[in-house]
Amino acid sequence: MEQFVIRGGRRLRGQVSISGSKNSALPIMAACLLAEGPCKLYPVPSLADVDFLGELLGELGCQVSREGSNLLLQVKSESSSHARYDIVRKMRASICVLGPLLAKRKYARVALPGGCSIGSRPVDIHLRGLRALGARIKLDSGDIVADCDELIGAEVFLGGPFGSTVTGTANIMMAAALAKGTTLIECAACEPEVQDLAAFLNAMGARISGAGSPRVTIEGVKKLTGVDYRIIPDRIEAGTFMIAAAITNGEVKLENVRVDHMMAVVDKLREIGVIIEKNNGGVVVSSNRRIAATDVTTQPYPGFPTDLQAQLMALLCQANGNSILTEKIYPDRFLHVAELGRMGANIHKEGPTAIVTGVSELVGAPVMASDLRASAALVLAGMAASGTTVINRVYHIDRGYESIESKLAALGADILREDPYKNSGKLDPATIAAE
Ligand code: EPU
């Protein structure tokens, strides 16, 4: 299995272009199942998750091909509506095909996503919403089996114990786009990725208003056409690079970035002493001193995103004082705490809260990536640490960060991807442990 070898202590300097948003691209790719005719999406990051969804869409009769950063998608056959567990278990966002399959083909069989390393991730609210539109839903052999004669617009409430649901809102919007009559979603997720999906559906001919607010109205239409569509920049990748600049006391200009999607992040980073300035369509992020400690609670958009909690924690490990991070979306999303501890961080976890006491130095160590954002936090910590950090299981990071090591290396980081067991004839202990 591949690993990253990072020699810390380099200040990052230069420019980096942020890729298209993973969490926009995935539901928008699924929405292509609704189109009569070809769609072209760009820029779509080259990521394992995009490949997994491409593979699934292929099994569902949608031809997917890549030309550079363009993704071309066109439905060729509607004969299979079964999203098999073998693919769904690799990526939970596969659930995004449920709404489109049901709306377009009146039938969907989608394996129920199982557990996940960041915590329990149910899809009950998705199912509640689709039932409100008239779908009949049952569970059979671990699959969600949904069918309908036709979907009928309805009032749908999408609130749950941790707020709304991003992919649940996507599923209901996609299903309602072809339903008969008007759907009102109350307590819709407000994330920019939901707004992006609504804009894509509207470009296809849907009639959706209010996306980006908690109340979204969808007037169903009879058909949706194929379109070319530009995906928004990835706000989580951008936030990760902002923190990379800060944690190395560097100066990095980010291009292709939507600062208006990142106000909570920018505000928090400025509060702790990171300098963030808009510059010629990009944004320059720099730091030249020890940052201050702070308190952060992750929240649904526009609050501070859970997808940057681990990376911010890496930064706060060397802050001046005690910081408190509270996770309100995924209370168990703290697998990075123990690994950061191996690098000398002083973190005490108490339920959904982590108390981080800043230390003067992180020290390189062998560590294990456990999920996408936790891996990013370890890369950040490795760049700030003295000595060498070896991060195992970097396939987690390839799910959501396009060419992260080349982007960081171009900014001056000393980071290498290696596969120490390739051609060695020895068994990879990480593979053995995984089995
Ligand atoms: N929830 C329920 N019932 C549901 C759905 C969600 O209780 O039916 C709960 C979840 O357990 C969680 C909260 O509601 O506590 C929010 O979950 P949500 O459904 O919004 O998450 P998601 O749509 O599965 C997306 C992103 C995640 C991101 C979350 C929260 C995609 C493909 N994934 O997941 O991204 O963390 O929203 O913002 O858009 C990542 O990129 O690393 C990642 C995990």
mmCIF file with all atom_site columns, N, CA, C and O in Angstrom, residues 208-239:
data_model
loop_
_atom_site.group_PDB
_atom_site.id
_atom_site.type_symbol
_atom_site.label_atom_id
_atom_site.label_alt_id
_atom_site.label_comp_id
_atom_site.label_asym_id
_atom_site.label_entity_id
_atom_site.label_seq_id
_atom_site.pdbx_PDB_ins_code
_atom_site.Cartn_x
_atom_site.Cartn_y
_atom_site.Cartn_z
_atom_site.occupancy
_atom_site.B_iso_or_equiv
_atom_site.pdbx_formal_charge
_atom_site.auth_seq_id
_atom_site.auth_comp_id
_atom_site.auth_asym_id
_atom_site.auth_atom_id
_atom_site.pdbx_PDB_model_num
ATOM 1   N N  . ILE A 1 208 ? -36.393 25.147 -9.977  1.00 0.00 ? 208 ILE A N  1
ATOM 2   C CA . ILE A 1 208 ? -36.073 25.085 -8.541  1.00 0.00 ? 208 ILE A CA 1
ATOM 3   C C  . ILE A 1 208 ? -35.752 26.496 -8.060  1.00 0.00 ? 208 ILE A C  1
ATOM 4   O O  . ILE A 1 208 ? -34.941 27.187 -8.681  1.00 0.00 ? 208 ILE A O  1
ATOM 5   N N  . SER A 1 209 ? -36.380 26.905 -6.965  1.00 0.00 ? 209 SER A N  1
ATOM 6   C CA . SER A 1 209 ? -36.014 28.209 -6.400  1.00 0.00 ? 209 SER A CA 1
ATOM 7   C C  . SER A 1 209 ? -35.757 28.058 -4.906  1.00 0.00 ? 209 SER A C  1
ATOM 8   O O  . SER A 1 209 ? -36.281 27.145 -4.261  1.00 0.00 ? 209 SER A O  1
ATOM 9   N N  . GLY A 1 210 ? -34.939 28.932 -4.397  1.00 0.00 ? 210 GLY A N  1
ATOM 10  C CA . GLY A 1 210 ? -34.669 28.964 -2.951  1.00 0.00 ? 210 GLY A CA 1
ATOM 11  C C  . GLY A 1 210 ? -33.482 28.112 -2.525  1.00 0.00 ? 210 GLY A C  1
ATOM 12  O O  . GLY A 1 210 ? -33.157 28.073 -1.336  1.00 0.00 ? 210 GLY A O  1
ATOM 13  N N  . ALA A 1 211 ? -32.819 27.410 -3.453  1.00 0.00 ? 211 ALA A N  1
ATOM 14  C CA . ALA A 1 211 ? -31.678 26.570 -3.046  1.00 0.00 ? 211 ALA A CA 1
ATOM 15  C C  . ALA A 1 211 ? -30.603 27.457 -2.421  1.00 0.00 ? 211 ALA A C  1
ATOM 16  O O  . ALA A 1 211 ? -30.298 28.536 -2.935  1.00 0.00 ? 211 ALA A O  1
ATOM 17  N N  . GLY A 1 212 ? -30.047 26.998 -1.302  1.00 0.00 ? 212 GLY A N  1
ATOM 18  C CA . GLY A 1 212 ? -29.102 27.825 -0.542  1.00 0.00 ? 212 GLY A CA 1
ATOM 19  C C  . GLY A 1 212 ? -29.786 28.386 0.693   1.00 0.00 ? 212 GLY A C  1
ATOM 20  O O  . GLY A 1 212 ? -29.121 28.872 1.600   1.00 0.00 ? 212 GLY A O  1
ATOM 21  N N  . SER A 1 213 ? -31.115 28.286 0.735   1.00 0.00 ? 213 SER A N  1
ATOM 22  C CA . SER A 1 213 ? -31.862 28.656 1.939   1.00 0.00 ? 213 SER A CA 1
ATOM 23  C C  . SER A 1 213 ? -32.516 27.377 2.472   1.00 0.00 ? 213 SER A C  1
ATOM 24  O O  . SER A 1 213 ? -32.545 26.357 1.767   1.00 0.00 ? 213 SER A O  1
ATOM 25  N N  . PRO A 1 214 ? -33.068 27.409 3.675   1.00 0.00 ? 214 PRO A N  1
ATOM 26  C CA . PRO A 1 214 ? -33.668 26.174 4.206   1.00 0.00 ? 214 PRO A CA 1
ATOM 27  C C  . PRO A 1 214 ? -34.991 25.805 3.528   1.00 0.00 ? 214 PRO A C  1
ATOM 28  O O  . PRO A 1 214 ? -35.519 24.730 3.778   1.00 0.00 ? 214 PRO A O  1
ATOM 29  N N  . ARG A 1 215 ? -35.555 26.716 2.715   1.00 0.00 ? 215 ARG A N  1
ATOM 30  C CA . ARG A 1 215 ? -36.848 26.410 2.068   1.00 0.00 ? 215 ARG A CA 1
ATOM 31  C C  . ARG A 1 215 ? -36.658 26.413 0.550   1.00 0.00 ? 215 ARG A C  1
ATOM 32  O O  . ARG A 1 215 ? -36.386 27.470 -0.045  1.00 0.00 ? 215 ARG A O  1
ATOM 33  N N  . VAL A 1 216 ? -36.802 25.253 -0.056  1.00 0.00 ? 216 VAL A N  1
ATOM 34  C CA . VAL A 1 216 ? -36.576 25.118 -1.493  1.00 0.00 ? 216 VAL A CA 1
ATOM 35  C C  . VAL A 1 216 ? -37.885 24.687 -2.155  1.00 0.00 ? 216 VAL A C  1
ATOM 36  O O  . VAL A 1 216 ? -38.566 23.778 -1.671  1.00 0.00 ? 216 VAL A O  1
ATOM 37  N N  . THR A 1 217 ? -38.229 25.361 -3.246  1.00 0.00 ? 217 THR A N  1
ATOM 38  C CA . THR A 1 217 ? -39.451 25.011 -3.976  1.00 0.00 ? 217 THR A CA 1
ATOM 39  C C  . THR A 1 217 ? -39.077 24.421 -5.324  1.00 0.00 ? 217 THR A C  1
ATOM 40  O O  . THR A 1 217 ? -38.221 24.966 -6.035  1.00 0.00 ? 217 THR A O  1
ATOM 41  N N  . ILE A 1 218 ? -39.713 23.313 -5.657  1.00 0.00 ? 218 ILE A N  1
ATOM 42  C CA . ILE A 1 218 ? -39.410 22.634 -6.924  1.00 0.00 ? 218 ILE A CA 1
ATOM 43  C C  . ILE A 1 218 ? -40.721 22.394 -7.663  1.00 0.00 ? 218 ILE A C  1
ATOM 44  O O  . ILE A 1 218 ? -41.583 21.648 -7.182  1.00 0.00 ? 218 ILE A O  1
ATOM 45  N N  . GLU A 1 219 ? -40.864 23.036 -8.818  1.00 0.00 ? 219 GLU A N  1
ATOM 46  C CA . GLU A 1 219 ? -42.044 22.745 -9.655  1.00 0.00 ? 219 GLU A CA 1
ATOM 47  C C  . GLU A 1 219 ? -41.609 21.659 -10.630 1.00 0.00 ? 219 GLU A C  1
ATOM 48  O O  . GLU A 1 219 ? -40.684 21.870 -11.430 1.00 0.00 ? 219 GLU A O  1
ATOM 49  N N  . GLY A 1 220 ? -42.262 20.530 -10.566 1.00 0.00 ? 220 GLY A N  1
ATOM 50  C CA . GLY A 1 220 ? -41.862 19.408 -11.423 1.00 0.00 ? 220 GLY A CA 1
ATOM 51  C C  . GLY A 1 220 ? -42.027 19.735 -12.905 1.00 0.00 ? 220 GLY A C  1
ATOM 52  O O  . GLY A 1 220 ? -42.936 20.487 -13.285 1.00 0.00 ? 220 GLY A O  1
ATOM 53  N N  . VAL A 1 221 ? -41.130 19.194 -13.717 1.00 0.00 ? 221 VAL A N  1
ATOM 54  C CA . VAL A 1 221 ? -41.242 19.350 -15.180 1.00 0.00 ? 221 VAL A CA 1
ATOM 55  C C  . VAL A 1 221 ? -41.281 17.948 -15.798 1.00 0.00 ? 221 VAL A C  1
ATOM 56  O O  . VAL A 1 221 ? -41.000 16.955 -15.125 1.00 0.00 ? 221 VAL A O  1
ATOM 57  N N  . LYS A 1 222 ? -41.622 17.891 -17.097 1.00 0.00 ? 222 LYS A N  1
ATOM 58  C CA . LYS A 1 222 ? -41.779 16.566 -17.735 1.00 0.00 ? 222 LYS A CA 1
ATOM 59  C C  . LYS A 1 222 ? -40.446 15.963 -18.152 1.00 0.00 ? 222 LYS A C  1
ATOM 60  O O  . LYS A 1 222 ? -40.268 14.751 -18.123 1.00 0.00 ? 222 LYS A O  1
ATOM 61  N N  . LYS A 1 223 ? -39.511 16.829 -18.576 1.00 0.00 ? 223 LYS A N  1
ATOM 62  C CA . LYS A 1 223 ? -38.220 16.244 -18.964 1.00 0.00 ? 223 LYS A CA 1
ATOM 63  C C  . LYS A 1 223 ? -37.070 17.218 -18.723 1.00 0.00 ? 223 LYS A C  1
ATOM 64  O O  . LYS A 1 223 ? -37.274 18.432 -18.625 1.00 0.00 ? 223 LYS A O  1
ATOM 65  N N  . LEU A 1 224 ? -35.880 16.660 -18.623 1.00 0.00 ? 224 LEU A N  1
ATOM 66  C CA . LEU A 1 224 ? -34.667 17.455 -18.412 1.00 0.00 ? 224 LEU A CA 1
ATOM 67  C C  . LEU A 1 224 ? -33.690 17.130 -19.539 1.00 0.00 ? 224 LEU A C  1
ATOM 68  O O  . LEU A 1 224 ? -33.562 15.964 -19.935 1.00 0.00 ? 224 LEU A O  1
ATOM 69  N N  . THR A 1 225 ? -33.016 18.153 -20.038 1.00 0.00 ? 225 THR A N  1
ATOM 70  C CA . THR A 1 225 ? -32.115 17.928 -21.181 1.00 0.00 ? 225 THR A CA 1
ATOM 71  C C  . THR A 1 225 ? -30.655 17.894 -20.716 1.00 0.00 ? 225 THR A C  1
ATOM 72  O O  . THR A 1 225 ? -30.346 18.342 -19.606 1.00 0.00 ? 225 THR A O  1
ATOM 73  N N  . GLY A 1 226 ? -29.780 17.392 -21.566 1.00 0.00 ? 226 GLY A N  1
ATOM 74  C CA . GLY A 1 226 ? -28.349 17.389 -21.261 1.00 0.00 ? 226 GLY A CA 1
ATOM 75  C C  . GLY A 1 226 ? -27.774 18.796 -21.409 1.00 0.00 ? 226 GLY A C  1
ATOM 76  O O  . GLY A 1 226 ? -28.259 19.578 -22.231 1.00 0.00 ? 226 GLY A O  1
ATOM 77  N N  . VAL A 1 227 ? -26.775 19.138 -20.589 1.00 0.00 ? 227 VAL A N  1
ATOM 78  C CA . VAL A 1 227 ? -26.155 20.475 -20.663 1.00 0.00 ? 227 VAL A CA 1
ATOM 79  C C  . VAL A 1 227 ? -24.656 20.388 -20.376 1.00 0.00 ? 227 VAL A C  1
ATOM 80  O O  . VAL A 1 227 ? -24.172 19.380 -19.866 1.00 0.00 ? 227 VAL A O  1
ATOM 81  N N  . ASP A 1 228 ? -23.948 21.476 -20.692 1.00 0.00 ? 228 ASP A N  1
ATOM 82  C CA . ASP A 1 228 ? -22.557 21.642 -20.256 1.00 0.00 ? 228 ASP A CA 1
ATOM 83  C C  . ASP A 1 228 ? -22.608 22.459 -18.957 1.00 0.00 ? 228 ASP A C  1
ATOM 84  O O  . ASP A 1 228 ? -23.355 23.435 -18.890 1.00 0.00 ? 228 ASP A O  1
ATOM 85  N N  . TYR A 1 229 ? -21.807 22.086 -17.990 1.00 0.00 ? 229 TYR A N  1
ATOM 86  C CA . TYR A 1 229 ? -21.929 22.787 -16.710 1.00 0.00 ? 229 TYR A CA 1
ATOM 87  C C  . TYR A 1 229 ? -20.582 22.883 -15.994 1.00 0.00 ? 229 TYR A C  1
ATOM 88  O O  . TYR A 1 229 ? -19.835 21.911 -15.931 1.00 0.00 ? 229 TYR A O  1
ATOM 89  N N  . ARG A 1 230 ? -20.329 24.071 -15.445 1.00 0.00 ? 230 ARG A N  1
ATOM 90  C CA . ARG A 1 230 ? -19.083 24.309 -14.685 1.00 0.00 ? 230 ARG A CA 1
ATOM 91  C C  . ARG A 1 230 ? -19.341 24.106 -13.191 1.00 0.00 ? 230 ARG A C  1
ATOM 92  O O  . ARG A 1 230 ? -20.230 24.722 -12.608 1.00 0.00 ? 230 ARG A O  1
ATOM 93  N N  . ILE A 1 231 ? -18.545 23.227 -12.593 1.00 0.00 ? 231 ILE A N  1
ATOM 94  C CA . ILE A 1 231 ? -18.675 22.878 -11.162 1.00 0.00 ? 231 ILE A CA 1
ATOM 95  C C  . ILE A 1 231 ? -17.948 23.928 -10.313 1.00 0.00 ? 231 ILE A C  1
ATOM 96  O O  . ILE A 1 231 ? -16.893 24.421 -10.707 1.00 0.00 ? 231 ILE A O  1
ATOM 97  N N  . ILE A 1 232 ? -18.476 24.219 -9.137  1.00 0.00 ? 232 ILE A N  1
ATOM 98  C CA . ILE A 1 232 ? -17.830 25.203 -8.250  1.00 0.00 ? 232 ILE A CA 1
ATOM 99  C C  . ILE A 1 232 ? -16.488 24.663 -7.707  1.00 0.00 ? 232 ILE A C  1
ATOM 100 O O  . ILE A 1 232 ? -16.279 23.459 -7.651  1.00 0.00 ? 232 ILE A O  1
ATOM 101 N N  . PRO A 1 233 ? -15.603 25.581 -7.294  1.00 0.00 ? 233 PRO A N  1
ATOM 102 C CA . PRO A 1 233 ? -14.329 25.132 -6.692  1.00 0.00 ? 233 PRO A CA 1
ATOM 103 C C  . PRO A 1 233 ? -14.568 24.413 -5.353  1.00 0.00 ? 233 PRO A C  1
ATOM 104 O O  . PRO A 1 233 ? -15.570 24.666 -4.681  1.00 0.00 ? 233 PRO A O  1
ATOM 105 N N  . ASP A 1 234 ? -13.644 23.567 -4.997  1.00 0.00 ? 234 ASP A N  1
ATOM 106 C CA . ASP A 1 234 ? -13.767 22.751 -3.787  1.00 0.00 ? 234 ASP A CA 1
ATOM 107 C C  . ASP A 1 234 ? -13.394 23.583 -2.557  1.00 0.00 ? 234 ASP A C  1
ATOM 108 O O  . ASP A 1 234 ? -12.219 23.889 -2.339  1.00 0.00 ? 234 ASP A O  1
ATOM 109 N N  . ARG A 1 235 ? -14.383 23.916 -1.745  1.00 0.00 ? 235 ARG A N  1
ATOM 110 C CA . ARG A 1 235 ? -14.117 24.798 -0.595  1.00 0.00 ? 235 ARG A CA 1
ATOM 111 C C  . ARG A 1 235 ? -13.331 24.052 0.490   1.00 0.00 ? 235 ARG A C  1
ATOM 112 O O  . ARG A 1 235 ? -12.630 24.671 1.297   1.00 0.00 ? 235 ARG A O  1
ATOM 113 N N  . ILE A 1 236 ? -13.433 22.726 0.521   1.00 0.00 ? 236 ILE A N  1
ATOM 114 C CA . ILE A 1 236 ? -12.692 21.987 1.558   1.00 0.00 ? 236 ILE A CA 1
ATOM 115 C C  . ILE A 1 236 ? -11.226 21.855 1.148   1.00 0.00 ? 236 ILE A C  1
ATOM 116 O O  . ILE A 1 236 ? -10.318 21.993 1.969   1.00 0.00 ? 236 ILE A O  1
ATOM 117 N N  . GLU A 1 237 ? -10.979 21.623 -0.138  1.00 0.00 ? 237 GLU A N  1
ATOM 118 C CA . GLU A 1 237 ? -9.579  21.608 -0.593  1.00 0.00 ? 237 GLU A CA 1
ATOM 119 C C  . GLU A 1 237 ? -8.968  22.996 -0.360  1.00 0.00 ? 237 GLU A C  1
ATOM 120 O O  . GLU A 1 237 ? -7.833  23.122 0.117   1.00 0.00 ? 237 GLU A O  1
ATOM 121 N N  . ALA A 1 238 ? -9.736  24.049 -0.680  1.00 0.00 ? 238 ALA A N  1
ATOM 122 C CA . ALA A 1 238 ? -9.216  25.415 -0.487  1.00 0.00 ? 238 ALA A CA 1
ATOM 123 C C  . ALA A 1 238 ? -8.888  25.656 0.984   1.00 0.00 ? 238 ALA A C  1
ATOM 124 O O  . ALA A 1 238 ? -7.819  26.188 1.320   1.00 0.00 ? 238 ALA A O  1
ATOM 125 N N  . GLY A 1 239 ? -9.781  25.241 1.874   1.00 0.00 ? 239 GLY A N  1
ATOM 126 C CA . GLY A 1 239 ? -9.540  25.418 3.315   1.00 0.00 ? 239 GLY A CA 1
ATOM 127 C C  . GLY A 1 239 ? -8.307  24.646 3.761   1.00 0.00 ? 239 GLY A C  1
ATOM 128 O O  . GLY A 1 239 ? -7.525  25.112 4.592   1.00 0.00 ? 239 GLY A O  1
#
